[in-house]
Structures are given as C-alpha cells and as structure tokens.
Short mmCIF file of C-alpha atoms and ligand atoms in Angstrom, two decimals:
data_model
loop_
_atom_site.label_atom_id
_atom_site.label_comp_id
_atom_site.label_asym_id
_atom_site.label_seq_id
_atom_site.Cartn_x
_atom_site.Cartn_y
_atom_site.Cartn_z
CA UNK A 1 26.27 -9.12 -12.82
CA UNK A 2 23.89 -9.85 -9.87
CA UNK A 3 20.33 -10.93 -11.17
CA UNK A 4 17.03 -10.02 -9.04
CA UNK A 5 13.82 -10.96 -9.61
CA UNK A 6 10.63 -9.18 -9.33
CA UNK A 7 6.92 -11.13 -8.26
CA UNK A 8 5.13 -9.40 -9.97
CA UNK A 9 5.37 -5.13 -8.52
CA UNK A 10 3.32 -2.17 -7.86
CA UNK A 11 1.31 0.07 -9.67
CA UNK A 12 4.15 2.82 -9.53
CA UNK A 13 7.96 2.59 -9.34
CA UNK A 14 8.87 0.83 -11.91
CA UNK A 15 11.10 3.71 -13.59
CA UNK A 16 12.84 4.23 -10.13
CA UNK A 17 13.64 0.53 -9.70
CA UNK A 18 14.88 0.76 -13.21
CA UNK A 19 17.28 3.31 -12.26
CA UNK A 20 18.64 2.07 -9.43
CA UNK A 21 19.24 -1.21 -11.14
CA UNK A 22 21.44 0.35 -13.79
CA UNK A 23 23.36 2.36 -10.67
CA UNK A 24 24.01 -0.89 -8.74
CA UNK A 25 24.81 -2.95 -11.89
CA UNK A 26 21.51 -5.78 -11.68
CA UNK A 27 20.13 -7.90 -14.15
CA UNK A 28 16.16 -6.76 -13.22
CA UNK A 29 13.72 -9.40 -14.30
CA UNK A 30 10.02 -8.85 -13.29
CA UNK A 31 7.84 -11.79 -13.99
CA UNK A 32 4.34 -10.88 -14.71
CA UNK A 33 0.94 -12.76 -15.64
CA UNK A 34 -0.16 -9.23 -16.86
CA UNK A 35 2.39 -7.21 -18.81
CA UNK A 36 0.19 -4.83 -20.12
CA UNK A 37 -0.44 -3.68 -16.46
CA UNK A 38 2.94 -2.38 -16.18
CA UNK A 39 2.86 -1.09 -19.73
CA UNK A 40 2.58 2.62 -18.91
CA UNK A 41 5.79 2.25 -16.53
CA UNK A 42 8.15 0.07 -18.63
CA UNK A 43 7.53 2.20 -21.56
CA UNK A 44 10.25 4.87 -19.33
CA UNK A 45 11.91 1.68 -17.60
CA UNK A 46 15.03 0.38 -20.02
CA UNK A 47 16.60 -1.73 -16.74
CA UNK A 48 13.56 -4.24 -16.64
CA UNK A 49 13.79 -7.67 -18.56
CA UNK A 50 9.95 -9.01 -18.44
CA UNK A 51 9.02 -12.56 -18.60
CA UNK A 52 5.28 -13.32 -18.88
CA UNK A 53 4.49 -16.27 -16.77
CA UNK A 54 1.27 -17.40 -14.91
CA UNK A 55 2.11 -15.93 -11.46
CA UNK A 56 -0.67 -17.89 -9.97
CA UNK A 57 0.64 -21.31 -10.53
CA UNK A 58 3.87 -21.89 -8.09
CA UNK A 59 5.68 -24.66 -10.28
CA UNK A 60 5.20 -22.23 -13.75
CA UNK A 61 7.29 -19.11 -11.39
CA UNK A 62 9.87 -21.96 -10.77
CA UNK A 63 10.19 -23.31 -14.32
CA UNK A 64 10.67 -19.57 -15.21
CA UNK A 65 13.06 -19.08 -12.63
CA UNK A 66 14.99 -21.95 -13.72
CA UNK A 67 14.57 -20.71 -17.15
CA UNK A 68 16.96 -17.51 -16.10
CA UNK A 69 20.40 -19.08 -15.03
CA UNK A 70 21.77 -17.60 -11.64
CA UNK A 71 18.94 -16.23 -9.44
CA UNK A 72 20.66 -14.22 -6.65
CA UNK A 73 17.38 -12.53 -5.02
CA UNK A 74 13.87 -11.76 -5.12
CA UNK A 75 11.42 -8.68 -4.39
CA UNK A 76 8.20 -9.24 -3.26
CA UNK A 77 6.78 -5.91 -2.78
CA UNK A 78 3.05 -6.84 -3.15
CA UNK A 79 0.22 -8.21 -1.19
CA UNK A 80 -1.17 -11.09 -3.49
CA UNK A 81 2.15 -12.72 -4.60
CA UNK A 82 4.27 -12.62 -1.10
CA UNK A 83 3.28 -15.85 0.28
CA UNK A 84 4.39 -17.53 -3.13
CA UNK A 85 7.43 -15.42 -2.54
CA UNK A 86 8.01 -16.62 0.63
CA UNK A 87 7.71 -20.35 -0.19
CA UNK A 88 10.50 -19.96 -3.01
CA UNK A 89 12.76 -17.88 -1.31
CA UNK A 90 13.03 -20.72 1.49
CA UNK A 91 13.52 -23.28 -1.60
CA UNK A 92 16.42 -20.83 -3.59
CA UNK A 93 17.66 -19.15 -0.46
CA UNK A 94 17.08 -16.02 -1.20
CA UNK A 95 17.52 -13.74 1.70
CA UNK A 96 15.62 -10.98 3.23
CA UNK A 97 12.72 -11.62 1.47
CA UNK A 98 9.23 -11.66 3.76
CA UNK A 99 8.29 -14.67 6.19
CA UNK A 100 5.13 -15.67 7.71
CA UNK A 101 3.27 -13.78 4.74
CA UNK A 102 -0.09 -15.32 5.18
CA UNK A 103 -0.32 -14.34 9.11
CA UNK A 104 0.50 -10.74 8.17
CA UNK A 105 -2.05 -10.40 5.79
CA UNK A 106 -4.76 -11.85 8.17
CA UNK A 107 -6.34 -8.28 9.80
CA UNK A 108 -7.80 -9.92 12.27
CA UNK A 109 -4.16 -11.90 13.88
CA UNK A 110 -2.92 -9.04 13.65
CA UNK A 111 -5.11 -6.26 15.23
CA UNK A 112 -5.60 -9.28 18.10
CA UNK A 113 -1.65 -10.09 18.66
CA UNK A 114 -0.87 -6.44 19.01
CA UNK A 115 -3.92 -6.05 21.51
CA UNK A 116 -2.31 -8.75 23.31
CA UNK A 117 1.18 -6.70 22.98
CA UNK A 118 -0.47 -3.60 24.71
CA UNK A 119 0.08 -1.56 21.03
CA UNK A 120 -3.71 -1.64 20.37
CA UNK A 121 -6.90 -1.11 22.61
CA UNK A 122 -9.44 -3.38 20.67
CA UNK A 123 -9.63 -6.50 19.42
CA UNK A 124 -11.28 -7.95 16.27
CA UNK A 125 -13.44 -10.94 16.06
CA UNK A 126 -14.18 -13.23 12.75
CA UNK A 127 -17.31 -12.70 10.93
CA UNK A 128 -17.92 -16.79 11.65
CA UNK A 129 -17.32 -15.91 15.40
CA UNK A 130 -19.60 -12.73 15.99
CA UNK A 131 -22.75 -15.03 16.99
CA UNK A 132 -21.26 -16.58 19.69
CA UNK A 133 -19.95 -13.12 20.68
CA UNK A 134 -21.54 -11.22 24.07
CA UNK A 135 -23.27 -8.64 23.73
CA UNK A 136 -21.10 -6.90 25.95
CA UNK A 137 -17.96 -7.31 24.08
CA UNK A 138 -19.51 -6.49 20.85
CA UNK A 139 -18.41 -2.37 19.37
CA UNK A 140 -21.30 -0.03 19.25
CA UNK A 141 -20.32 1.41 15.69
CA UNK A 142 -18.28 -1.03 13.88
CA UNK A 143 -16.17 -2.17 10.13
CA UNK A 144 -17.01 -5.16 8.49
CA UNK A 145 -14.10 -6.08 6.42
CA UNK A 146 -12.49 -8.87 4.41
CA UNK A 147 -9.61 -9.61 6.79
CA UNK A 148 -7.23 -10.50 3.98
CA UNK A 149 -8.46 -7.47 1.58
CA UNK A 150 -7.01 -4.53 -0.02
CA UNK A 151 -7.86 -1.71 -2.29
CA UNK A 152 -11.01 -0.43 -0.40
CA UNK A 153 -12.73 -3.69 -1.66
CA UNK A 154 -15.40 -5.04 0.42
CA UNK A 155 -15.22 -2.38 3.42
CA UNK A 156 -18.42 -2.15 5.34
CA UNK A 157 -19.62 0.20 8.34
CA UNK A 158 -22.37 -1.19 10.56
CA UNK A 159 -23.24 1.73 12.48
CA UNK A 160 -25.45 0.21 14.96
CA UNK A 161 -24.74 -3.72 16.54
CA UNK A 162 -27.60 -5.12 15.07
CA UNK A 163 -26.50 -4.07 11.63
CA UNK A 164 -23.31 -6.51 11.73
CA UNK A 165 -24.76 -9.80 10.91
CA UNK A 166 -26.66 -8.09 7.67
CA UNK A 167 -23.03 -6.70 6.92
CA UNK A 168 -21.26 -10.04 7.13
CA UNK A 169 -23.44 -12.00 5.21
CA UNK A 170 -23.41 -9.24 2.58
CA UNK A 171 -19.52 -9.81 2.01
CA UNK A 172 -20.18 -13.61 2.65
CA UNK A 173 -22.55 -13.20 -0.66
CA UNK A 174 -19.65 -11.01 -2.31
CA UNK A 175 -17.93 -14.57 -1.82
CA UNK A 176 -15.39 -13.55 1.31
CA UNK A 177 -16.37 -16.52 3.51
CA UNK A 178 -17.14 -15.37 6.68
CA UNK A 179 -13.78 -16.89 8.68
CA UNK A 180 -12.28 -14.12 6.58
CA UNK A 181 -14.28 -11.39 7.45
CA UNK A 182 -13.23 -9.29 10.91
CA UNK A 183 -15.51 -7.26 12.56
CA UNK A 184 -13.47 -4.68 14.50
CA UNK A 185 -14.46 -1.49 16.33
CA UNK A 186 -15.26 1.79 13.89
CA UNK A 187 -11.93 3.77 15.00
CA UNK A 188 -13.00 7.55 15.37
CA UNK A 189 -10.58 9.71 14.28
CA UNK A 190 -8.02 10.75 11.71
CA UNK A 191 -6.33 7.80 9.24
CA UNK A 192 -2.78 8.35 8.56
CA UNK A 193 -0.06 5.79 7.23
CA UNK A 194 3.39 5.37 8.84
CA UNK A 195 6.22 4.82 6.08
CA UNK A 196 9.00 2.42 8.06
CA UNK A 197 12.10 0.00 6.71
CA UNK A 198 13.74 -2.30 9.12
CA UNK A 199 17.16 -3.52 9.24
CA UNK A 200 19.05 -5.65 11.38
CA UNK A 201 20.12 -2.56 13.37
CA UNK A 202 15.90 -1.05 13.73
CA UNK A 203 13.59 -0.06 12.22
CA UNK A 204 13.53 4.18 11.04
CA UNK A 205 10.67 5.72 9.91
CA UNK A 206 10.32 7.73 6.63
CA UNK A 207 7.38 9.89 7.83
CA UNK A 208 4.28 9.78 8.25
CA UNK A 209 1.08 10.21 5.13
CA UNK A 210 -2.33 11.75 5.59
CA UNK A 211 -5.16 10.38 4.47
CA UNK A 212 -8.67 12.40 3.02
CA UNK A 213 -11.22 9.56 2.81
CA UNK A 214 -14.29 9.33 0.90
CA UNK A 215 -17.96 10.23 2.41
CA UNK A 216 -19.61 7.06 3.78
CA UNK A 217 -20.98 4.94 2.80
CA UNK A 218 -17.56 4.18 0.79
CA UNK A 219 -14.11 4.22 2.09
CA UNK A 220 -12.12 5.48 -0.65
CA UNK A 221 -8.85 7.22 -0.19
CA UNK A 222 -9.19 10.51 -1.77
CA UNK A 223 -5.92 12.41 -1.12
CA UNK A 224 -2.26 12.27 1.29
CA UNK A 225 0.76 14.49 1.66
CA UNK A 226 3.38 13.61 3.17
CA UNK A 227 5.58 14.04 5.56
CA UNK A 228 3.05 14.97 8.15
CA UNK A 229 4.41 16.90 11.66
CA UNK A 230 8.08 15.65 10.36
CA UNK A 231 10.56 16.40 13.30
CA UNK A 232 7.60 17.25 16.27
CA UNK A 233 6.75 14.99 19.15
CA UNK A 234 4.02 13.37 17.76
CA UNK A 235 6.24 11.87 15.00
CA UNK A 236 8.85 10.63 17.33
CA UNK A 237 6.11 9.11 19.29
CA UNK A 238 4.82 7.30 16.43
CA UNK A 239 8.12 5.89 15.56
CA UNK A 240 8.47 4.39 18.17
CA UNK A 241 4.91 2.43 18.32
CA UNK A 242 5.30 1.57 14.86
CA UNK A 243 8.89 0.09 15.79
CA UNK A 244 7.12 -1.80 18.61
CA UNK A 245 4.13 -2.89 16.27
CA UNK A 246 6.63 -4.25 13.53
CA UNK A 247 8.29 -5.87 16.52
CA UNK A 248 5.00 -7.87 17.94
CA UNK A 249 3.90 -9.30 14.75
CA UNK A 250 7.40 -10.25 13.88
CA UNK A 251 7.82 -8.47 10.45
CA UNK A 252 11.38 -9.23 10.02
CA UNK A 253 13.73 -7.24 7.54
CA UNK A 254 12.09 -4.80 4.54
CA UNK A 255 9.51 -1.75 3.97
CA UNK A 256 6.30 -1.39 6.15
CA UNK A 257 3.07 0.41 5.16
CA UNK A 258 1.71 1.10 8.97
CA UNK A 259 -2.27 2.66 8.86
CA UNK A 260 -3.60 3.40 11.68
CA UNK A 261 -6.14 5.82 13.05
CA UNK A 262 -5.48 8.71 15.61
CA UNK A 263 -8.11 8.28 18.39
CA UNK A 264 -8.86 10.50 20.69
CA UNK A 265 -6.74 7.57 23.15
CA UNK A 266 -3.80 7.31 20.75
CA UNK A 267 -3.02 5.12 17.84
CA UNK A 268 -5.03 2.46 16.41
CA UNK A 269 -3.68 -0.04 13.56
CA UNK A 270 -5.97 0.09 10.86
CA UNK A 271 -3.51 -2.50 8.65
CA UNK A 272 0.05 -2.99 8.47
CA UNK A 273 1.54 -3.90 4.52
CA UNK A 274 4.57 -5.81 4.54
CA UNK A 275 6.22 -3.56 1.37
CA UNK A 276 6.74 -0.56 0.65
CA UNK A 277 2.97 1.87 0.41
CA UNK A 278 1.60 1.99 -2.92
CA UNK A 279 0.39 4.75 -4.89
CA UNK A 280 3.26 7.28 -5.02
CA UNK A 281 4.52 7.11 -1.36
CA UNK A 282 7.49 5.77 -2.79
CA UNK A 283 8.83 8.85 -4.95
CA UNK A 284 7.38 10.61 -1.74
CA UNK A 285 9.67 9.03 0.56
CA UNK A 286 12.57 9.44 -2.25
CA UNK A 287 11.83 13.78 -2.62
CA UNK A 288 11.40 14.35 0.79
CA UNK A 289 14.34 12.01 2.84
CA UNK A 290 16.30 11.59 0.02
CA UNK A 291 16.20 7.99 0.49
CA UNK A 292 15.68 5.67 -2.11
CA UNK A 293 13.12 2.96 -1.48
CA UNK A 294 13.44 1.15 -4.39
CA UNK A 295 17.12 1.15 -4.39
CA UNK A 296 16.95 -0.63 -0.51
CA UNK A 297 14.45 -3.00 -1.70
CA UNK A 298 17.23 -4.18 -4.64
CA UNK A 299 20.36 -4.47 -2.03
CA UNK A 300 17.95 -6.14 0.59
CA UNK A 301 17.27 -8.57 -2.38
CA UNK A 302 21.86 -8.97 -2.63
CA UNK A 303 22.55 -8.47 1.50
CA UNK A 304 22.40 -11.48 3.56
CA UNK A 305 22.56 -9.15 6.49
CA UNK A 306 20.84 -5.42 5.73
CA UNK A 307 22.18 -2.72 8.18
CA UNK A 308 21.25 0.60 8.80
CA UNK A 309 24.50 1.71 6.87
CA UNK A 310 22.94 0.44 3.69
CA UNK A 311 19.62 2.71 4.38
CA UNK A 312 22.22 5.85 4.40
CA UNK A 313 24.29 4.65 1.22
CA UNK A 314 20.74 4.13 -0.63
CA UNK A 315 20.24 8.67 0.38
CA UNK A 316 21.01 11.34 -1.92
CA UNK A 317 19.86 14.90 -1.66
CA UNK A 318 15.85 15.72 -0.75
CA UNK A 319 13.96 17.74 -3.49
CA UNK A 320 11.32 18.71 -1.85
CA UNK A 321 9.86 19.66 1.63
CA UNK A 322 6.28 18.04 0.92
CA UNK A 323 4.93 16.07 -1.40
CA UNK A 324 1.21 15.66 -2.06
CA UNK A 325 -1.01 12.97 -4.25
CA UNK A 326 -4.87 13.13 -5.24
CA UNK A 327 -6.50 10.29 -6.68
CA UNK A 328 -9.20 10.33 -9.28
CA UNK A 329 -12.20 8.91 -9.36
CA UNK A 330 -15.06 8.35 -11.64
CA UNK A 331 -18.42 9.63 -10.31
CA UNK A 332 -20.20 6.53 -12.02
CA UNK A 333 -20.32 3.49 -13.93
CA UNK A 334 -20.15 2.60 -17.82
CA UNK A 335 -17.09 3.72 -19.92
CA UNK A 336 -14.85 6.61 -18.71
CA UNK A 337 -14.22 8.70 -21.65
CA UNK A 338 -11.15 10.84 -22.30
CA UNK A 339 -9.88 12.80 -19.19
CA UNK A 340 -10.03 16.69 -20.07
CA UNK A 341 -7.62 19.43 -17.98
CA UNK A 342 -4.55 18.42 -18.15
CA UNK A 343 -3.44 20.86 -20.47
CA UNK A 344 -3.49 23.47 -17.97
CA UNK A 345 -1.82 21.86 -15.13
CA UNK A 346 1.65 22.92 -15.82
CA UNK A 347 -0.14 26.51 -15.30
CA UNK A 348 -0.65 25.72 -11.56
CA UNK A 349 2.76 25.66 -9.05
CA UNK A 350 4.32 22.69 -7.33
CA UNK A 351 5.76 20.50 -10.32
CA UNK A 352 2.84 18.98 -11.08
CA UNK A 353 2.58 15.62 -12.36
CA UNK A 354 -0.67 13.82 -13.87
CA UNK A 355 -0.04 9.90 -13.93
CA UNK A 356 -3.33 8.17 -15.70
CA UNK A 357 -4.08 5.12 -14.88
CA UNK A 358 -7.26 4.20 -17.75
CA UNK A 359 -7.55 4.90 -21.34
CA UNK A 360 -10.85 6.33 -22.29
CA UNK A 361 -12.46 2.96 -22.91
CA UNK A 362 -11.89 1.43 -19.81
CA UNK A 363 -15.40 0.50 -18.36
CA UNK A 364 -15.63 1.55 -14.52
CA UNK A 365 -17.93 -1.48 -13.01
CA UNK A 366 -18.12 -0.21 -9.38
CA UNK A 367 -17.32 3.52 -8.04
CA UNK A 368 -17.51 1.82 -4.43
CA UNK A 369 -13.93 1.39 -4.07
CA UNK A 370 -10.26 2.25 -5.63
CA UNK A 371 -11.20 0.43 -8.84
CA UNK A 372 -12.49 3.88 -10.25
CA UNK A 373 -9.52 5.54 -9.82
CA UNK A 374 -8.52 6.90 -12.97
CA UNK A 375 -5.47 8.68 -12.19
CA UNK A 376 -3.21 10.00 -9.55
CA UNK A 377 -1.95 13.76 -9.44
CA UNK A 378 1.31 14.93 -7.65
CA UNK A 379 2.80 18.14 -6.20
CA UNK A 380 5.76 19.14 -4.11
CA UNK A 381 5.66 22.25 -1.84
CA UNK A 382 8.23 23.38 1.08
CA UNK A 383 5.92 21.48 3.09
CA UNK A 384 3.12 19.03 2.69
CA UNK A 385 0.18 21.55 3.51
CA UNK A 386 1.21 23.55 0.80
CA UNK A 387 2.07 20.60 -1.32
CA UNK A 388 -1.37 19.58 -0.59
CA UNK A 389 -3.04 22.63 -1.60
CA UNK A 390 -1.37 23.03 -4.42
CA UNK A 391 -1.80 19.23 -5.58
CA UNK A 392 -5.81 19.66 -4.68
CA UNK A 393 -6.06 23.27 -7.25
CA UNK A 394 -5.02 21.42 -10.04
CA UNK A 395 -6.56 18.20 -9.76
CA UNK A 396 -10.27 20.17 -9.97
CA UNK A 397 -9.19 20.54 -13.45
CA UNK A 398 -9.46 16.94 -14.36
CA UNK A 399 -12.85 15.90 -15.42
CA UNK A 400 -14.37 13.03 -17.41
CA UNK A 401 -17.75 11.99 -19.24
CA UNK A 402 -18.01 9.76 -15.82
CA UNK A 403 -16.87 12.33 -13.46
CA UNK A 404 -20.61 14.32 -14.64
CA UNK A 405 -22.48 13.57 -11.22
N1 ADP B 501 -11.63 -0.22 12.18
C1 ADP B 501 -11.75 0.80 11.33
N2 ADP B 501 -12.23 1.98 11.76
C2 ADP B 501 -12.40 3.03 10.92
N3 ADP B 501 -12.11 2.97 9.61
C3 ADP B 501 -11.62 1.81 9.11
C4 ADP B 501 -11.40 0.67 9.94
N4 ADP B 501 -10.93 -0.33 9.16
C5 ADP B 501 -10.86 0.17 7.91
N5 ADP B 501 -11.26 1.45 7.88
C6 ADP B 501 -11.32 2.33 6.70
O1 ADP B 501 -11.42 1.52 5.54
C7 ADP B 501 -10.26 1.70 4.71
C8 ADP B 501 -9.86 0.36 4.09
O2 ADP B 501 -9.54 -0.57 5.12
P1 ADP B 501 -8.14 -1.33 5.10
O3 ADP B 501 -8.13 -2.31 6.21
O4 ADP B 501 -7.05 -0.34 5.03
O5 ADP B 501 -8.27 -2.13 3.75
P2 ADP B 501 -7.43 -2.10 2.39
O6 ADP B 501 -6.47 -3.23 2.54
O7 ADP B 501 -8.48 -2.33 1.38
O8 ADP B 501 -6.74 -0.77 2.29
C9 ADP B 501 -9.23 2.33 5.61
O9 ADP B 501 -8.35 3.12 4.87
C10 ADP B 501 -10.06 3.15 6.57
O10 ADP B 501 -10.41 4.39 5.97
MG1 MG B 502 -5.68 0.22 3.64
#
C-alpha cells in the first residue's frame, strides 16, 4: 500500500480526500501542529492517520517522516507550509509536488513577471520602493497589501495617491515590513477566480467562481457560485490566459486558484494560489465537472509523470449544474454565541448544506477580514444563478448574538 503524506490541508476536503484514499488503496497521513483544526472534518474522515508534529520546525516534519517507514509522496495544498514542502520533496524525491514556492507567493513578482509577459497591464511596486516612485507612474486609486498575505488580512485601499504612504506604514505597524507590502493599481471591476490543474499534457480549466465582496472599507468575500458563463466565449477566453499566466510564472504540475478582476480592458490577476481554492470550490469543482480534485491531488502525489488521462480517470458523473457558497460573518467583536436558523434550512430548495466553522464561545477579535467567518452555506441549482439564489434565501436565516448590528 502506497503511503502519502499531507502538510498540513485545508479548511474543507478532508472527507473527500478520505474517500478517494480508500478508492485508490493509500495509507493517508496528514501531519498537523493543530489537530483540533481539522476536528470537525476527521470526525466523517476514517482514511486519515494524523500525526501531531510542530509543522513549523523543518527537522521535527522530517523526524516524523522518518518516523512513518516508506514515504512515497506528499500534498502540499496550502499557502503557509508549501515552501517547507518544497524543500523536502527535493530531499525524499517526491514528485509533482510545488517548486519555487516562495516566488509564487510574492504578489508583487508575480503581478510584475506577468506584466512583463504581456498577461497583465500594471505593475506593482514594494511598499519600501513607493518613495522613490514618480509621480507619474504612481495609480490614482490604489491596494495596499501584504504581498505574501492571505485570508483578506491586511488589505488596504488608498483611494487618493497621497493616502499610500499612511497605508503602508499602517501595515508596516501591523508588523508586514514594508519590502512585503505591494502597492498595485485598485482594479475596477468584477473579481472572479479561475479553477485550473495542469498536467504534463496542459493545463484545463474547471470553471470559473464569482465573487460578492464586502462594502469598503473591508475586502471580505461574501459569496461565489460557480461555474460562471461555463461553455460561452468568455470562458474559453479565460482559459486560455490563465493557461498562459500559469505558463509565465512557471507553476509547474498541480491545482491553481487564478483571481483576477474583469476590467473594463480585460483580465487583471488579482493572485494566483498554487493548490487547489479553498472554501468549498473543491466539492464545487467535484458536483459540477464530475472531476475529483482531491482524488488528482493523491495520484499527482504517486505519478512521476501526471497526464491529462489521469484528470479523466479521476471524473465520475456531475450532480449538479451550479453550485453556490455564502460565508458568514459576525457583525462584531466579543464572543459569538450559538448560531440560530438552521433548523429551517432543509425547508428551503437546492440541497442545502450549513458547514460551521466556530462553536459559540469562540471570541471574534477583528470583523475586518475572513477571521469572522463563522460558517459557510452551500446550494446546488441547474445553474449557478439559481444555485446562488437559492444558497443566499437560506443563509438570511442564520443569525448570531454577534450578527445583531
Ligand atoms: N489590485 C486590486 N484591485 C482591486 N481589489 C483588490 C486588489 N487586490 C486585492 N483586492 C481585493 O482584496 C481581496 C484580497 O486580496 P488578495 O490579494 O486576494 O489577498 P488574499 O490572499 O488575502 O486573498 C481580493 O479578493 C480583492 O477583492
Ligand atoms: Mg484572495
């Protein structure tokens, strides 16, 4: 029996990678500094071995590793732990896993190498280089960011020039030194997400998400469905900049999370996530193509050489024509309190499913970013508008203490 290794996962999927490792006959280990993270997944996911280890500290993952006989792969599927992924898979030899992590995550190399490739109109410039910057070259309305960030943390809109300096030594005070802060242009338009897994033979994209995002001043994403405009011209036409855009920064093998803004002058990368998109894009991709993400990401761990073939043997049947998620968010600080509604959401159509992600005592600290989400809510339709409507009726029914305005 093939063993794989997990560093560390995502918030969601745990049951599905479960699954597919009792299909395809794996030993599943996922090593975790925080197993009561995953406790609200593993509870439904019998495949998964879990060893607690300090992720953080490289030579405590190897000692585990060693710890577990024959290692044949690894999944990195996160944002924090795939540079430490990278540097043991080039130890161990295990294939397909992600190279030149750190680059990937830096928003600001990127955004600039794929202005350079022609796949983006604007550059970005680091917070420690804005002074010297000319006026000239400088975005009238622009985000100040942590280049290396995620979750909505630390997201900042200066909506006049002058205001940029102010914004980067607020996140410079937040402790994001300001060589990792990029100051790019405000993109005006809609944000979607592009859902893509290259092989050897391409890349293929999934589909494509929406995205509702939170009033300003925050940047919180509020809602997607999924699979937006699926067989039309736009979609083919973001295929194929996405496949170019994996292509320029040199993404290699595995799932991409592509966001990117639809100006009025065509696509803008917003990010691009080397693993598959979190939240429930996953079981999105999985309903509506019928392929299985988290079975790929298991025989890209076992294939020296992953093929397009393998993306069609991981496809069964699709069971649904949309698929929509809302998050939930506390309105304020302090503890959240039980969530009250869901008692009537198998009332509402569209297979709905509530997935909390807080007990009642948790105490919300910021409602700034994704931190206060409390809980996701799914629905399927014949197609994501209606998927989306249905998901957004039966999420008004959740409501806690902290949700009172
Ligand atoms: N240049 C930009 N123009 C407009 N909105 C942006 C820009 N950069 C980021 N945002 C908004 O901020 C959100 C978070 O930024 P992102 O780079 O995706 O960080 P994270 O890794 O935290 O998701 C995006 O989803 C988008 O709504
Ligand atoms: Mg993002």
């Amino acid at each position: 029996m093939a063993t794989v290794v997990m560093l560390e996962a995502l918030a969601f999927g745990l049951e599905r990678l479960s699954a597919a490792a009792g299909r395809l006959g794996v030993d599943l280990v996922l090593l975790t500094f925080d197993r009561a993270y995953y406790s609200r997944q593993l509870q439904r996911a019998g495949e998964i071995r879990v060893v607690d280890v300090d992720t953080f500290d490289a030579d405590a993952v190897r000692h585990a590793l060693d710890g577990l006989g024959r290692v044949d792969g690894m999944v990195s599927n996160t944002d924090t732990w795939a540079p430490l992924a990278e540097q043991l898979a080039s130890e161990r030899g295990f294939p397909n896993v992600i190279s030149q992590a750190a680059r990937l995550r830096d928003k600001v190399w990127v955004r600039n190498r794929l202005v350079d490739a022609g796949l983006t109109r604007l550059r970005a410039v680091r917070g420690s280089d804005w002074a010297a910057l000319p006026a000239a070259s400088r975005p009238a309305m622009a985000v100040v960011k942590d280049a290396a960030g995620t979750s909505s943390k630390n997201v900042l809109l200066a909506e006049r020039q002058e205001e940029v300096e102010a914004r980067i030594a607020e996140l410079v005070e937040r402790g994001v030194p300001a060589e990792r802060v990029t100051v790019e242009p405000y993109l005006c338009g809609p944000l979607y997400s592009a859902e893509t897994y290259t092989t050897e033979s391409g890349t293929v994209l999934f589909g494509i998400n929406s995205r509702t995002i939170s009033e300003l001043p925050d940047f919180r994403e509020m809602d997607l469905t999924f699979p937006v405009d699926r067989g039309g011209a736009w979609e083919k036409e973001i295929a194929d900049w996405a496949c170019e855009v994996l292509g320029a920064i040199g993404r290699g093998v595995g799932p991409s999370h592509i966001e990117f803004i639809q100006t009025a002058s065509g696509p803008e990368v917003v990010e691009v996530n080397p693993r598959l998109g979190g939240g429930h894009i996953g079981e999105a991709v999985l309903r509506v193509t019928g392929v299985d993400p988290y079975e790929l990401l298991l025989v890209q761990a076992l294939e020296p050489r992953l093929e397009e073939r393998h993306v069609a043997a991981a496809t069964c049947r699709p069971t649904a024509g949309g698929f929509a998620q809302v998050l939930k968010y506390a309105s304020r600080t302090g503890p959240l309190g039980p969530v009250e509604g869901a008692d009537v959401l198998s009332l509402f159509p569209g297979d709905i499913t509530w997935t909390p992600l807080k007990g009642p005592d948790t105490v919300i600290d910021s409602v700034a970013d994704q931190g206060a989400c409390y809980g996701f809510l799914t629905a399927t339709g014949p197609n994501p508008d209606t998927a989306l409507s249905r998901a957004l009726a039966a999420a008004r029914h959740l409501r806690t203490s902290a949700s009172a305005p």
